[in-house]
Short mmCIF file of C-alpha atoms in Angstrom, two decimals:
data_model
loop_
_atom_site.label_atom_id
_atom_site.label_comp_id
_atom_site.label_asym_id
_atom_site.label_seq_id
_atom_site.Cartn_x
_atom_site.Cartn_y
_atom_site.Cartn_z
CA MET A 9 0.93 9.19 -8.91
CA PRO A 10 0.68 10.72 -5.28
CA ASN A 11 1.19 8.50 -2.01
CA PRO A 12 -0.88 5.79 -1.95
CA THR A 13 -3.99 5.98 0.21
CA HIS A 14 -5.48 2.62 0.31
CA PRO A 15 -3.21 1.67 3.11
CA ALA A 16 -4.36 4.59 5.04
CA THR A 17 -8.00 3.47 4.44
CA ALA A 18 -7.68 -0.14 4.78
CA HIS A 19 -6.81 -0.32 8.66
CA ILE A 20 -9.56 0.90 10.31
CA PRO A 21 -12.25 -1.42 8.80
CA LEU A 22 -9.21 -4.15 9.44
CA THR A 23 -9.44 -3.06 13.30
CA LEU A 24 -13.07 -3.07 13.03
CA THR A 25 -13.91 -6.85 11.68
CA LEU A 26 -11.14 -8.57 14.27
CA LEU A 27 -13.21 -6.14 17.23
CA THR A 28 -16.70 -7.67 15.79
CA THR A 29 -15.46 -11.41 15.46
CA THR A 30 -14.28 -11.14 19.32
CA LEU A 31 -17.60 -9.70 20.15
CA ASP A 32 -19.83 -12.03 18.45
CA LEU A 33 -17.43 -14.64 20.41
CA LEU A 34 -18.11 -13.69 23.44
CA SER A 35 -21.90 -12.87 23.44
CA TYR A 36 -22.30 -15.95 22.05
CA THR A 37 -20.54 -18.14 24.75
CA LEU A 38 -22.04 -16.48 27.22
CA SER A 39 -25.07 -18.29 26.38
CA THR A 40 -23.66 -21.43 26.36
CA ARG A 41 -21.91 -23.92 28.42
CA PHE A 42 -18.90 -21.77 28.32
CA SER A 43 -20.59 -18.81 29.69
CA PRO A 44 -18.89 -19.42 33.11
CA LEU A 45 -15.37 -18.67 30.88
CA ALA A 46 -16.71 -15.93 28.97
CA SER A 47 -17.67 -13.81 32.50
CA THR A 48 -14.39 -14.84 34.12
CA LEU A 49 -12.47 -13.16 31.19
CA LEU A 50 -14.92 -9.95 30.94
CA SER A 51 -14.16 -9.52 34.88
CA LEU A 52 -10.66 -9.85 34.24
CA LEU A 53 -10.77 -7.04 31.81
CA SER A 54 -12.87 -5.13 34.10
CA LEU A 55 -15.66 -5.01 31.47
CA SER A 56 -18.25 -6.81 33.36
CA ASP A 57 -20.65 -4.15 32.82
CA LEU A 58 -20.93 -4.79 28.80
CA THR A 59 -22.20 -8.47 28.99
CA PRO A 60 -25.45 -7.14 28.46
CA HIS A 61 -24.74 -4.99 25.11
CA LEU A 62 -21.86 -7.21 23.62
CA SER A 63 -24.48 -8.53 20.73
CA LEU A 64 -25.94 -5.41 20.47
CA LEU A 65 -22.47 -3.85 20.41
CA SER A 66 -21.33 -6.08 17.85
CA TYR A 67 -23.92 -5.40 15.60
CA HIS A 68 -23.11 -1.71 15.81
CA THR A 69 -19.16 -2.63 15.23
CA THR A 70 -20.36 -4.24 11.83
CA ARG A 71 -22.11 -1.19 10.61
CA LEU A 72 -19.11 0.73 11.29
CA PHE A 73 -16.98 -1.67 9.76
CA LEU A 74 -19.32 -1.77 6.09
CA LEU A 75 -19.17 1.93 6.01
CA PHE A 76 -15.55 2.21 6.10
CA SER A 77 -14.89 -0.66 3.82
CA LEU A 78 -16.54 1.32 0.75
CA PRO A 79 -13.29 3.60 0.92
CA ALA A 80 -10.76 0.92 1.60
CA ILE A 81 -12.14 -1.27 -1.81
CA LEU A 82 -12.84 1.77 -4.06
CA THR A 83 -9.20 2.91 -3.41
CA GLY A 84 -7.98 -0.38 -3.63
CA ILE A 85 -9.62 -1.05 -7.10
CA LEU A 86 -8.41 2.30 -8.09
CA GLU A 87 -4.37 1.38 -7.35
CA PHE A 88 -4.88 -2.43 -8.71
CA HIS A 89 -6.08 -1.61 -12.10
CA PRO A 90 -2.69 0.62 -12.88
CA LEU A 91 -0.73 -2.81 -12.13
CA ILE A 92 -2.93 -5.18 -13.83
CA ASP A 93 -1.86 -2.71 -17.09
CA LYS A 94 1.86 -2.70 -16.04
CA GLU A 95 2.21 -6.42 -15.55
CA GLY A 96 0.03 -7.17 -18.46
CA GLY A 97 -2.52 -9.23 -16.52
CA VAL A 98 -2.85 -11.14 -13.44
CA LYS A 99 0.48 -13.25 -14.04
CA SER A 100 2.82 -12.04 -11.98
CA ARG A 101 3.28 -13.25 -8.08
CA LYS A 102 2.85 -9.44 -7.33
CA ALA A 103 -0.58 -9.53 -9.32
CA LYS A 104 -1.46 -12.52 -8.13
CA THR A 105 -0.88 -11.51 -4.26
CA VAL A 106 -2.96 -8.36 -4.74
CA ALA A 107 -5.46 -10.54 -6.81
CA LYS A 108 -5.88 -12.72 -3.61
CA HIS A 109 -5.61 -9.86 -1.42
CA ALA A 110 -8.82 -8.23 -3.21
CA LEU A 111 -11.08 -11.57 -3.12
CA LEU A 112 -10.76 -12.11 0.82
CA SER A 113 -11.55 -8.19 1.12
CA TYR A 114 -14.47 -8.94 -0.95
CA ALA A 115 -15.14 -12.21 0.77
CA ASN A 116 -15.12 -10.62 4.29
CA VAL A 117 -17.36 -7.74 3.02
CA ILE A 118 -19.99 -9.95 1.94
CA GLY A 119 -19.99 -12.14 4.91
CA MET A 120 -20.06 -9.27 7.26
CA GLY A 121 -22.55 -7.87 5.38
CA TRP A 122 -24.58 -11.35 5.85
CA ASN A 123 -24.31 -11.26 9.78
CA TRP A 124 -25.49 -7.71 9.85
CA TRP A 125 -28.45 -8.48 7.53
CA VAL A 126 -29.89 -11.61 9.51
CA ARG A 127 -29.59 -9.98 12.43
CA GLY A 128 -31.06 -6.81 12.13
CA GLY A 129 -34.63 -8.05 13.12
CA ARG A 130 -33.63 -9.92 16.13
CA GLU A 131 -34.30 -8.60 19.71
CA GLY A 132 -31.30 -7.33 20.86
CA ARG A 133 -29.52 -7.89 17.47
CA GLU A 134 -28.08 -11.38 19.15
CA VAL A 135 -25.66 -13.35 17.67
CA LYS A 136 -26.20 -17.07 16.56
CA GLY A 137 -23.98 -20.02 16.09
CA ALA A 138 -24.06 -19.52 11.93
CA GLU A 139 -23.00 -15.68 12.50
CA VAL A 140 -20.32 -16.70 14.79
CA VAL A 141 -18.90 -19.37 12.54
CA VAL A 142 -19.02 -16.82 10.11
CA SER A 143 -17.20 -14.13 11.93
CA LEU A 144 -14.26 -16.51 12.71
CA VAL A 145 -13.64 -17.46 8.96
CA VAL A 146 -14.07 -13.94 6.84
CA GLY A 147 -13.81 -11.57 10.29
CA GLY A 148 -11.12 -13.41 12.11
CA VAL A 149 -9.21 -16.08 9.93
CA GLY A 150 -9.81 -13.95 6.72
CA ALA A 151 -9.20 -10.68 7.84
CA LEU A 152 -5.72 -11.85 9.09
CA ALA A 153 -4.64 -13.81 5.98
CA MET A 154 -5.90 -10.61 4.00
CA ALA A 155 -3.58 -8.01 6.17
CA HIS A 156 -0.80 -10.92 6.00
CA LEU A 157 -1.00 -10.44 1.89
CA GLY A 158 -1.30 -6.53 2.37
CA GLY A 159 2.21 -6.52 4.46
CA ARG A 160 3.61 -8.57 1.91
CA LEU A 161 2.90 -6.48 -1.10
CA VAL A 162 4.47 -3.64 0.84
CA TYR A 163 7.62 -5.30 2.51
CA GLU A 164 8.03 -8.32 -0.11
CA PHE A 165 7.30 -6.89 -3.06
CA GLY A 166 7.73 -2.88 -2.21
CA MET A 167 4.24 -1.86 -3.82
CA GLY A 168 3.71 1.82 -3.26
CA VAL A 169 7.09 2.47 -1.52
CA GLY A 170 8.94 5.65 -2.50
CA ARG A 171 5.88 5.82 -5.16
CA GLY A 172 5.22 9.42 -3.72
CA ARG A 173 8.40 10.62 -3.41
CA SER A 174 9.33 9.30 -7.22
CA TRP A 175 5.99 11.41 -8.12
CA LYS A 176 7.02 14.42 -6.43
CA ARG A 177 10.69 14.67 -8.18
CA ARG A 178 8.84 14.04 -11.43
CA GLU A 179 6.42 17.15 -10.54
CA LEU A 180 9.41 19.34 -9.46
CA MET A 181 11.50 18.02 -12.68
CA SER A 182 8.22 19.16 -14.70
CA LYS A 183 8.41 22.04 -13.34
CA ALA A 184 11.82 23.21 -13.65
CA GLY A 185 11.89 22.12 -17.34
CA GLY A 186 8.52 24.78 -18.08
CA VAL A 187 10.56 27.60 -16.17
CA ARG A 188 13.32 26.79 -18.36
CA GLU A 189 11.26 26.70 -21.49
CA ASN A 190 9.43 29.89 -20.59
CA GLY A 191 13.01 31.61 -20.07
CA ALA A 192 14.22 30.45 -23.10
CA LYS A 193 11.11 31.79 -25.02
CA GLU A 194 11.42 35.11 -23.18
CA ASN A 195 14.63 35.55 -24.50
CA GLY A 196 13.92 34.57 -27.65
CA ALA A 197 15.98 31.31 -27.49
CA THR A 198 14.30 28.53 -28.15
CA GLY A 199 14.96 25.77 -30.63
CA ASN A 200 16.72 26.62 -33.48
CA GLY A 201 15.67 30.28 -33.15
CA VAL A 202 19.28 30.59 -31.30
CA LYS A 203 20.97 30.31 -34.38
CA GLU A 204 18.38 32.14 -36.41
CA ASN A 205 18.98 35.30 -33.59
CA TRP A 206 22.86 35.20 -33.27
CA GLY A 207 22.71 35.51 -37.26
CA LYS A 208 20.85 38.05 -37.62
CA GLU A 209 22.78 39.94 -34.75
CA ASN A 210 25.36 39.27 -36.66
CA GLY A 211 24.23 40.08 -39.92
CA ILE A 212 24.78 36.28 -41.21
CA LYS A 213 21.87 34.21 -42.76
CA GLU A 214 22.12 30.49 -41.73
CA ASN A 215 22.27 29.30 -45.31
CA GLY A 216 24.17 31.76 -46.72
CA LEU A 217 27.00 30.99 -43.64
CA ALA A 218 29.79 29.63 -46.10
CA GLU A 219 29.29 32.45 -48.60
CA LYS A 220 29.69 35.24 -45.63
CA MET A 221 32.79 33.27 -44.69
CA GLU A 222 34.37 33.75 -48.22
#
């Protein structure tokens, strides 16, 4: 197999879910008794102009997260199945870590999808307490745990490391073998044909070699 594609597709939704969680939290705190604290934070970050639009912005980042999650999940499934076949099921530590990573990913998508759905009919796509809790659990803590497991798969178990290089090496070796075989065919020297051609040139049959020598 060529280089793994899942890592390249996973970082965008991970970034979006963490961004959405932050925006949800800021948007909610601005409507509670913690509003002065949130306002001060936004002022320090020079983001005061975004205050009225935070809930709408987080709604759209949720949509983007769901969109970019599709290729991440599909590539993850495609790369997980060969591992299950190789490991003989979800028995090894490596396979169990992949399974946990996948379950957290699914929970993240389901939770953020629910957030997006329930806020769709509200004025200004307002975020409420239940959605903030879901964002913090699956989009914050869950996403960080998922990223941690993904890092373990690479740095502890070496998943995908050097795979593209070994695949390229096998491809080159296969091509080299084909070139040698084609060259041998062009020269009439494939398999036992080497002996046969040599024998014909020297007037010696393979089965009659001893007789000829006598």
